[in-house]
């Protein structure tokens, strides 16, 4: 394995060196002839069933049409799950991604295997712009430049591809406006996770009120599909004339059959209905027996406290959209501080505080979209607040 890695790195270095020098002109005439044969495209990939791909993907294709010319896919979405604390670093906005590249044929093969359609937009670039983009990609591939701090909404594989293309255009790139399209970040995430309810639930739990603000066109381009649309309708203004940004659009990989993996059989709302039904049954039993079921109290406190720890930790995340989360009103570590007194049946202020926080939490739902069904826990807690203040605790 070590030998294979050494061989791979050697080949990688040779290809990188060749790519970096291949567009350096011998003469202006030769350079023009070489670049006339080059196509540079934006590749937009349809989502597939892997969690990291639910929002699609974007890459850049560099294709020299001459016999034996390079045909490479440049991908700003390279990451390694095996790195220590990958999930924790991703949640806290400390994940480093990098620019990688590989033969375009392998790129096509990968997305055929997933059954994902890939759309190719051939860019309408001048030879000078092609050379600038070639050199910019070569510079980005250097060890000191290829790694960047990833941010899902603001600095991802799609925005990086957009930015490097924009930087290499001589003239003003003008995007056409989209009428009546001002979704929030949360609405766009919902659209992409409509077939993955638990992914949507997790996103809604972590995203705060800032994710419910309306977005502008620039912000919407973090999604590959939105950038594809905007590139289709963009024009370059230079020397008093306009030219379309996209010269040709074609299907690089046709849509195939996607195999969906079975997930948890119950949706978040189904689980919420079950919890609410259990809570109502327990409340009725407590009222009739004139005693509080401490085990149910304990389960509710552990659930809200555990969620509260996660949301409290998110306050230290570098993701801007998670810093102000109204779900913290109810879901915070406070219940864990009162676990022992409640277990012992002692009189505490916890139930009065929880009643106030539950009402405030439900009111906050008018200003922020909460995770689906999470209000059920607030209702169950309110019922237990009433039971613990009106009934004698069981012995």
Short mmCIF file of C-alpha atoms in Angstrom, two decimals:
data_model
loop_
_atom_site.label_atom_id
_atom_site.label_comp_id
_atom_site.label_asym_id
_atom_site.label_seq_id
_atom_site.Cartn_x
_atom_site.Cartn_y
_atom_site.Cartn_z
CA UNK A 1 0.00 0.00 0.00
CA UNK A 2 2.85 2.36 0.84
CA UNK A 3 4.49 1.67 -2.53
CA UNK A 4 1.22 2.38 -4.33
CA UNK A 5 0.91 5.69 -2.51
CA UNK A 6 4.45 6.65 -3.51
CA UNK A 7 3.73 5.76 -7.15
CA UNK A 8 0.44 7.70 -7.09
CA UNK A 9 2.12 10.79 -5.65
CA UNK A 10 4.87 10.58 -8.27
CA UNK A 11 2.33 10.36 -11.11
CA UNK A 12 0.31 13.18 -9.51
CA UNK A 13 3.41 15.38 -9.44
CA UNK A 14 4.30 14.67 -13.07
CA UNK A 15 0.78 15.41 -14.31
CA UNK A 16 0.60 18.57 -12.21
CA UNK A 17 3.91 19.79 -13.62
CA UNK A 18 2.84 19.05 -17.19
CA UNK A 19 -0.50 20.76 -16.68
CA UNK A 20 1.12 23.83 -15.17
CA UNK A 21 3.41 24.33 -18.18
CA UNK A 22 1.21 23.03 -21.00
CA UNK A 23 -0.45 26.37 -21.71
CA UNK A 24 2.69 28.51 -21.46
CA UNK A 25 2.97 29.97 -24.96
CA UNK A 26 5.97 29.40 -27.19
CA UNK A 27 4.72 32.24 -29.34
CA UNK A 28 1.56 34.26 -29.59
CA UNK A 29 0.55 32.42 -32.75
CA UNK A 30 1.13 28.95 -31.29
CA UNK A 31 -0.66 29.93 -28.08
CA UNK A 32 -3.74 31.00 -30.03
CA UNK A 33 -3.79 27.74 -31.95
CA UNK A 34 -3.48 25.69 -28.78
CA UNK A 35 -6.18 27.56 -26.88
CA UNK A 36 -8.60 27.45 -29.81
CA UNK A 37 -8.77 23.71 -29.21
CA UNK A 38 -9.48 24.04 -25.48
CA UNK A 39 -12.96 23.88 -23.96
CA UNK A 40 -13.57 24.87 -20.35
CA UNK A 41 -16.89 23.87 -18.85
CA UNK A 42 -18.87 24.02 -15.65
CA UNK A 43 -20.09 20.57 -14.59
CA UNK A 44 -23.24 20.39 -12.46
CA UNK A 45 -23.99 17.04 -10.86
CA UNK A 46 -27.40 15.83 -9.77
CA UNK A 47 -27.70 14.69 -6.13
CA UNK A 48 -27.52 11.03 -5.25
CA UNK A 49 -28.23 8.99 -2.14
CA UNK A 50 -25.05 9.67 -0.16
CA UNK A 51 -25.65 12.22 2.62
CA UNK A 52 -22.80 14.48 1.48
CA UNK A 53 -24.30 14.65 -2.04
CA UNK A 54 -27.90 15.61 -1.22
CA UNK A 55 -27.31 19.11 -2.57
CA UNK A 56 -25.49 18.17 -5.77
CA UNK A 57 -21.96 19.04 -6.78
CA UNK A 58 -20.01 21.34 -9.11
CA UNK A 59 -16.71 20.84 -10.92
CA UNK A 60 -14.74 22.41 -13.77
CA UNK A 61 -13.72 20.54 -16.91
CA UNK A 62 -10.58 21.42 -18.84
CA UNK A 63 -10.66 19.68 -22.21
CA UNK A 64 -7.95 20.01 -24.85
CA UNK A 65 -9.60 18.64 -27.99
CA UNK A 66 -6.32 17.88 -29.75
CA UNK A 67 -5.32 14.20 -29.99
CA UNK A 68 -3.70 13.22 -26.70
CA UNK A 69 -4.77 16.49 -25.06
CA UNK A 70 -5.73 16.75 -21.40
CA UNK A 71 -9.31 16.07 -20.35
CA UNK A 72 -9.49 16.75 -16.61
CA UNK A 73 -12.15 17.43 -13.98
CA UNK A 74 -11.20 19.91 -11.26
CA UNK A 75 -13.04 19.37 -8.00
CA UNK A 76 -13.04 21.73 -5.00
CA UNK A 77 -14.96 19.16 -2.94
CA UNK A 78 -12.14 16.76 -1.97
CA UNK A 79 -12.21 15.74 1.70
CA UNK A 80 -11.19 12.79 3.85
CA UNK A 81 -13.65 11.19 6.29
CA UNK A 82 -10.74 9.41 7.96
CA UNK A 83 -9.18 12.56 9.35
CA UNK A 84 -9.43 12.83 13.15
CA UNK A 85 -12.67 14.37 14.47
CA UNK A 86 -14.01 14.98 10.93
CA UNK A 87 -17.68 15.17 11.96
CA UNK A 88 -17.00 17.46 14.92
CA UNK A 89 -14.85 19.75 12.80
CA UNK A 90 -17.54 19.86 10.10
CA UNK A 91 -20.23 20.81 12.65
CA UNK A 92 -18.08 23.58 14.09
CA UNK A 93 -17.13 24.96 10.68
CA UNK A 94 -13.49 23.89 10.95
CA UNK A 95 -13.39 21.50 8.00
CA UNK A 96 -10.68 21.88 5.39
CA UNK A 97 -11.47 20.85 1.82
CA UNK A 98 -9.08 20.97 -1.09
CA UNK A 99 -8.88 21.25 -4.84
CA UNK A 100 -8.20 17.97 -6.58
CA UNK A 101 -8.36 16.75 -10.15
CA UNK A 102 -8.51 13.52 -12.07
CA UNK A 103 -9.24 12.31 -15.62
CA UNK A 104 -12.67 13.34 -16.84
CA UNK A 105 -13.44 9.74 -17.82
CA UNK A 106 -13.18 8.69 -14.17
CA UNK A 107 -15.43 11.59 -13.20
CA UNK A 108 -18.07 10.39 -15.67
CA UNK A 109 -17.71 6.81 -14.49
CA UNK A 110 -18.26 7.83 -10.87
CA UNK A 111 -21.54 9.63 -11.57
CA UNK A 112 -22.78 6.89 -13.89
CA UNK A 113 -22.30 4.51 -10.97
CA UNK A 114 -24.40 6.79 -8.75
CA UNK A 115 -27.05 7.22 -11.46
CA UNK A 116 -26.65 11.00 -11.26
CA UNK A 117 -27.10 13.21 -14.29
CA UNK A 118 -24.25 15.62 -15.06
CA UNK A 119 -24.92 18.77 -17.07
CA UNK A 120 -22.03 20.42 -18.89
CA UNK A 121 -22.03 24.12 -19.74
CA UNK A 122 -19.24 24.96 -22.18
CA UNK A 123 -18.09 28.47 -21.33
CA UNK A 124 -17.85 31.13 -24.02
CA UNK A 125 -14.34 32.29 -23.12
CA UNK A 126 -11.73 34.08 -25.17
CA UNK A 127 -8.28 32.54 -25.55
CA UNK A 128 -6.89 35.05 -23.08
CA UNK A 129 -9.55 34.10 -20.53
CA UNK A 130 -8.86 30.39 -21.07
CA UNK A 131 -5.17 30.98 -20.41
CA UNK A 132 -5.94 33.00 -17.28
CA UNK A 133 -8.21 30.25 -15.96
CA UNK A 134 -5.63 27.58 -16.79
CA UNK A 135 -2.97 29.47 -14.86
CA UNK A 136 -5.34 30.19 -11.96
CA UNK A 137 -6.17 26.48 -11.62
CA UNK A 138 -2.48 25.60 -11.75
CA UNK A 139 -1.74 28.08 -8.96
CA UNK A 140 -4.68 26.75 -6.91
CA UNK A 141 -3.26 23.23 -7.22
CA UNK A 142 -0.01 24.14 -5.48
CA UNK A 143 0.34 22.59 -2.03
CA UNK A 144 0.22 25.96 -0.29
CA UNK A 145 -3.01 26.97 -2.09
CA UNK A 146 -5.14 23.88 -2.69
CA UNK A 147 -6.53 23.59 0.87
CA UNK A 148 -9.27 25.99 1.97
CA UNK A 149 -11.61 26.39 4.92
CA UNK A 150 -14.97 24.99 3.83
CA UNK A 151 -18.27 26.64 4.71
CA UNK A 152 -21.44 25.06 3.36
CA UNK A 153 -23.34 28.27 2.56
CA UNK A 154 -20.51 30.71 1.84
CA UNK A 155 -17.40 28.89 0.62
CA UNK A 156 -18.08 25.48 -0.88
CA UNK A 157 -17.20 23.53 -4.02
CA UNK A 158 -19.76 25.48 -6.06
CA UNK A 159 -18.86 29.01 -4.93
CA UNK A 160 -15.14 28.24 -5.38
CA UNK A 161 -15.73 27.16 -8.99
CA UNK A 162 -17.86 30.25 -9.63
CA UNK A 163 -15.30 32.60 -8.09
CA UNK A 164 -12.28 31.34 -10.04
CA UNK A 165 -14.22 31.54 -13.32
CA UNK A 166 -15.39 35.08 -12.56
CA UNK A 167 -11.85 36.17 -11.70
CA UNK A 168 -10.64 35.20 -15.16
CA UNK A 169 -13.22 37.04 -17.24
CA UNK A 170 -12.19 40.23 -19.05
CA UNK A 171 -15.22 42.44 -18.77
CA UNK A 172 -18.28 42.64 -16.58
CA UNK A 173 -20.22 39.46 -15.89
CA UNK A 174 -23.91 40.28 -15.61
CA UNK A 175 -26.41 37.81 -14.19
CA UNK A 176 -30.09 38.02 -15.11
CA UNK A 177 -32.39 38.56 -12.14
CA UNK A 178 -34.95 35.94 -11.12
CA UNK A 179 -38.38 37.37 -10.42
CA UNK A 180 -40.12 36.31 -7.22
CA UNK A 181 -37.26 34.04 -6.17
CA UNK A 182 -35.98 35.07 -2.76
CA UNK A 183 -35.94 31.82 -0.76
CA UNK A 184 -34.33 31.53 2.65
CA UNK A 185 -31.38 29.22 3.21
CA UNK A 186 -33.72 26.91 5.10
CA UNK A 187 -36.22 26.77 2.24
CA UNK A 188 -33.47 25.84 -0.20
CA UNK A 189 -32.17 23.16 2.15
CA UNK A 190 -35.73 21.82 2.55
CA UNK A 191 -36.10 21.58 -1.20
CA UNK A 192 -32.93 19.52 -1.50
CA UNK A 193 -33.77 17.22 1.44
CA UNK A 194 -37.45 16.70 0.68
CA UNK A 195 -36.87 12.94 0.31
CA UNK A 196 -34.64 12.72 3.41
CA UNK A 197 -36.78 13.78 6.37
CA UNK A 198 -34.19 12.98 9.04
CA UNK A 199 -31.50 14.99 7.25
CA UNK A 200 -33.97 17.88 7.07
CA UNK A 201 -34.74 17.43 10.77
CA UNK A 202 -31.05 17.55 11.70
CA UNK A 203 -30.49 20.66 9.60
CA UNK A 204 -33.50 22.42 11.11
CA UNK A 205 -32.35 21.55 14.61
CA UNK A 206 -28.93 23.14 14.06
CA UNK A 207 -29.88 26.10 11.86
CA UNK A 208 -30.89 29.27 13.67
CA UNK A 209 -33.06 32.24 12.87
CA UNK A 210 -30.54 33.67 10.37
CA UNK A 211 -31.34 30.75 8.06
CA UNK A 212 -34.90 32.13 7.79
CA UNK A 213 -33.83 35.44 6.25
CA UNK A 214 -34.45 35.99 2.54
CA UNK A 215 -31.38 35.51 0.33
CA UNK A 216 -30.07 37.41 -2.67
CA UNK A 217 -28.92 35.91 -5.96
CA UNK A 218 -25.29 35.73 -4.91
CA UNK A 219 -26.13 33.82 -1.74
CA UNK A 220 -28.38 31.41 -3.63
CA UNK A 221 -25.47 30.27 -5.78
CA UNK A 222 -24.11 28.01 -3.06
CA UNK A 223 -26.44 25.40 -4.60
CA UNK A 224 -25.14 23.85 -7.84
CA UNK A 225 -28.57 23.98 -9.48
CA UNK A 226 -28.89 27.71 -8.86
CA UNK A 227 -25.43 28.43 -10.26
CA UNK A 228 -26.28 26.36 -13.35
CA UNK A 229 -29.41 28.46 -13.89
CA UNK A 230 -27.55 31.75 -13.39
CA UNK A 231 -24.73 30.76 -15.76
CA UNK A 232 -27.31 29.87 -18.41
CA UNK A 233 -28.72 33.40 -18.22
CA UNK A 234 -25.47 35.35 -17.69
CA UNK A 235 -23.74 37.61 -20.21
CA UNK A 236 -20.28 39.14 -20.42
CA UNK A 237 -20.10 42.83 -21.31
CA UNK A 238 -16.78 43.77 -22.87
CA UNK A 239 -15.68 46.42 -25.39
CA UNK A 240 -19.24 47.64 -25.86
CA UNK A 241 -20.72 44.26 -26.76
CA UNK A 242 -22.40 41.39 -24.96
CA UNK A 243 -21.69 37.69 -25.32
CA UNK A 244 -23.38 34.84 -23.46
CA UNK A 245 -21.31 33.21 -20.73
CA UNK A 246 -22.40 29.73 -21.85
CA UNK A 247 -21.67 28.78 -25.45
CA UNK A 248 -23.24 25.32 -25.34
CA UNK A 249 -25.12 23.18 -22.86
CA UNK A 250 -25.14 19.40 -23.06
CA UNK A 251 -25.68 16.29 -20.96
CA UNK A 252 -22.32 14.85 -19.96
CA UNK A 253 -23.80 11.92 -18.04
CA UNK A 254 -27.46 10.94 -18.57
CA UNK A 255 -29.63 10.26 -15.54
CA UNK A 256 -29.55 6.63 -14.48
CA UNK A 257 -31.22 4.44 -11.89
CA UNK A 258 -30.49 5.51 -8.33
CA UNK A 259 -30.66 2.89 -5.60
CA UNK A 260 -32.19 4.36 -2.48
CA UNK A 261 -31.06 2.91 0.82
CA UNK A 262 -33.72 2.21 3.41
CA UNK A 263 -33.52 4.59 6.33
CA UNK A 264 -35.31 4.76 9.65
CA UNK A 265 -38.89 3.62 8.94
CA UNK A 266 -40.59 6.43 10.89
CA UNK A 267 -40.46 10.09 9.96
CA UNK A 268 -39.76 12.81 12.56
CA UNK A 269 -43.43 13.83 12.60
CA UNK A 270 -44.52 10.21 13.11
CA UNK A 271 -42.14 9.92 16.07
CA UNK A 272 -43.46 13.21 17.44
CA UNK A 273 -47.08 11.96 17.26
CA UNK A 274 -46.10 8.79 19.14
CA UNK A 275 -44.31 10.79 21.85
CA UNK A 276 -47.28 13.14 22.18
CA UNK A 277 -49.69 10.19 22.50
CA UNK A 278 -47.50 8.65 25.20
CA UNK A 279 -47.32 12.00 27.00
CA UNK A 280 -51.09 12.42 26.99
CA UNK A 281 -51.67 8.86 28.24
CA UNK A 282 -49.14 9.37 31.05
CA UNK A 283 -50.65 12.73 32.00
CA UNK A 284 -54.14 11.20 32.23
CA UNK A 285 -52.78 8.32 34.33
CA UNK A 286 -50.97 10.76 36.62
CA UNK A 287 -54.13 12.80 37.08
CA UNK A 288 -56.21 9.77 37.97
CA UNK A 289 -53.61 8.22 40.28
CA UNK A 290 -52.70 11.58 41.83
CA UNK A 291 -49.00 10.84 41.43
CA UNK A 292 -46.21 11.88 39.09
CA UNK A 293 -44.27 9.34 37.07
CA UNK A 294 -40.69 10.36 37.76
CA UNK A 295 -39.27 8.06 35.07
CA UNK A 296 -41.16 10.03 32.40
CA UNK A 297 -39.88 13.27 33.93
CA UNK A 298 -36.38 11.87 33.79
CA UNK A 299 -36.68 10.85 30.11
CA UNK A 300 -37.98 14.28 29.09
CA UNK A 301 -35.24 16.07 31.02
CA UNK A 302 -32.52 13.87 29.53
CA UNK A 303 -33.87 14.40 26.00
CA UNK A 304 -34.10 18.19 26.28
CA UNK A 305 -30.77 18.40 28.11
CA UNK A 306 -28.93 16.26 25.52
CA UNK A 307 -30.31 18.35 22.64
CA UNK A 308 -29.45 21.44 24.67
CA UNK A 309 -25.80 20.44 24.94
CA UNK A 310 -25.57 20.09 21.15
CA UNK A 311 -27.24 23.46 20.50
CA UNK A 312 -25.11 25.16 23.15
CA UNK A 313 -21.94 23.84 21.54
CA UNK A 314 -23.15 25.23 18.22
CA UNK A 315 -22.79 28.73 19.70
CA UNK A 316 -19.06 28.23 19.22
CA UNK A 317 -19.40 27.13 15.60
CA UNK A 318 -17.99 29.28 12.80
CA UNK A 319 -21.14 28.70 10.71
CA UNK A 320 -22.91 32.11 10.83
CA UNK A 321 -26.40 30.63 10.42
CA UNK A 322 -26.31 28.62 13.67
CA UNK A 323 -25.22 31.32 16.11
CA UNK A 324 -28.73 32.54 17.05
CA UNK A 325 -31.07 29.60 17.52
CA UNK A 326 -34.37 30.21 19.33
CA UNK A 327 -34.66 26.48 20.02
CA UNK A 328 -32.07 27.14 22.73
CA UNK A 329 -34.84 28.77 24.77
CA UNK A 330 -36.09 25.33 25.71
CA UNK A 331 -33.30 22.99 24.67
CA UNK A 332 -30.36 23.88 26.88
CA UNK A 333 -28.34 22.13 29.62
CA UNK A 334 -30.60 23.50 32.41
CA UNK A 335 -32.57 20.24 32.93
CA UNK A 336 -29.35 18.35 33.66
CA UNK A 337 -28.69 20.62 36.63
CA UNK A 338 -32.02 19.64 38.20
CA UNK A 339 -31.92 15.90 37.48
CA UNK A 340 -30.98 14.78 40.99
CA UNK A 341 -33.55 16.94 42.88
CA UNK A 342 -36.32 15.78 40.53
CA UNK A 343 -35.30 12.12 40.89
CA UNK A 344 -35.38 12.54 44.68
CA UNK A 345 -38.83 14.14 44.53
CA UNK A 346 -37.69 17.40 46.07
CA UNK A 347 -39.40 20.73 45.53
CA UNK A 348 -37.49 22.75 42.93
CA UNK A 349 -38.01 25.80 40.75
CA UNK A 350 -37.31 23.71 37.69
CA UNK A 351 -40.94 23.13 36.72
CA UNK A 352 -41.89 26.79 37.00
CA UNK A 353 -38.83 27.80 34.92
CA UNK A 354 -39.60 25.11 32.36
CA UNK A 355 -43.21 26.27 32.03
CA UNK A 356 -42.05 29.81 31.30
CA UNK A 357 -39.38 28.64 28.84
CA UNK A 358 -41.83 26.28 27.09
CA UNK A 359 -44.29 29.10 26.45
CA UNK A 360 -41.48 31.40 25.26
CA UNK A 361 -40.22 28.60 23.01
CA UNK A 362 -43.64 28.11 21.41
CA UNK A 363 -43.92 31.86 20.81
CA UNK A 364 -40.46 31.83 19.20
CA UNK A 365 -41.85 29.42 16.63
CA UNK A 366 -43.58 32.39 14.98
CA UNK A 367 -40.16 33.89 14.18
CA UNK A 368 -38.03 30.83 13.44
CA UNK A 369 -38.83 27.58 11.69
CA UNK A 370 -38.21 24.76 14.18
CA UNK A 371 -37.25 21.17 13.49
CA UNK A 372 -40.31 19.14 12.54
CA UNK A 373 -42.26 17.89 15.56
CA UNK A 374 -39.86 19.34 18.14
CA UNK A 375 -42.71 21.37 19.67
CA UNK A 376 -44.14 18.09 20.95
CA UNK A 377 -41.47 17.95 23.64
CA UNK A 378 -42.49 21.43 24.77
CA UNK A 379 -46.13 20.30 25.05
CA UNK A 380 -45.13 17.19 27.00
CA UNK A 381 -43.01 19.32 29.34
CA UNK A 382 -45.90 21.72 29.87
CA UNK A 383 -48.14 18.82 30.87
CA UNK A 384 -45.49 17.61 33.31
CA UNK A 385 -45.06 21.13 34.69
CA UNK A 386 -48.77 21.18 35.48
CA UNK A 387 -48.66 17.68 36.99
CA UNK A 388 -45.64 18.45 39.16
CA UNK A 389 -47.11 21.68 40.51
CA UNK A 390 -50.67 20.38 41.10
CA UNK A 391 -50.06 16.81 42.19
CA UNK A 392 -48.02 15.36 44.98
CA UNK A 393 -44.95 13.60 43.72
CA UNK A 394 -45.13 9.84 44.00
CA UNK A 395 -43.09 8.20 46.69
#
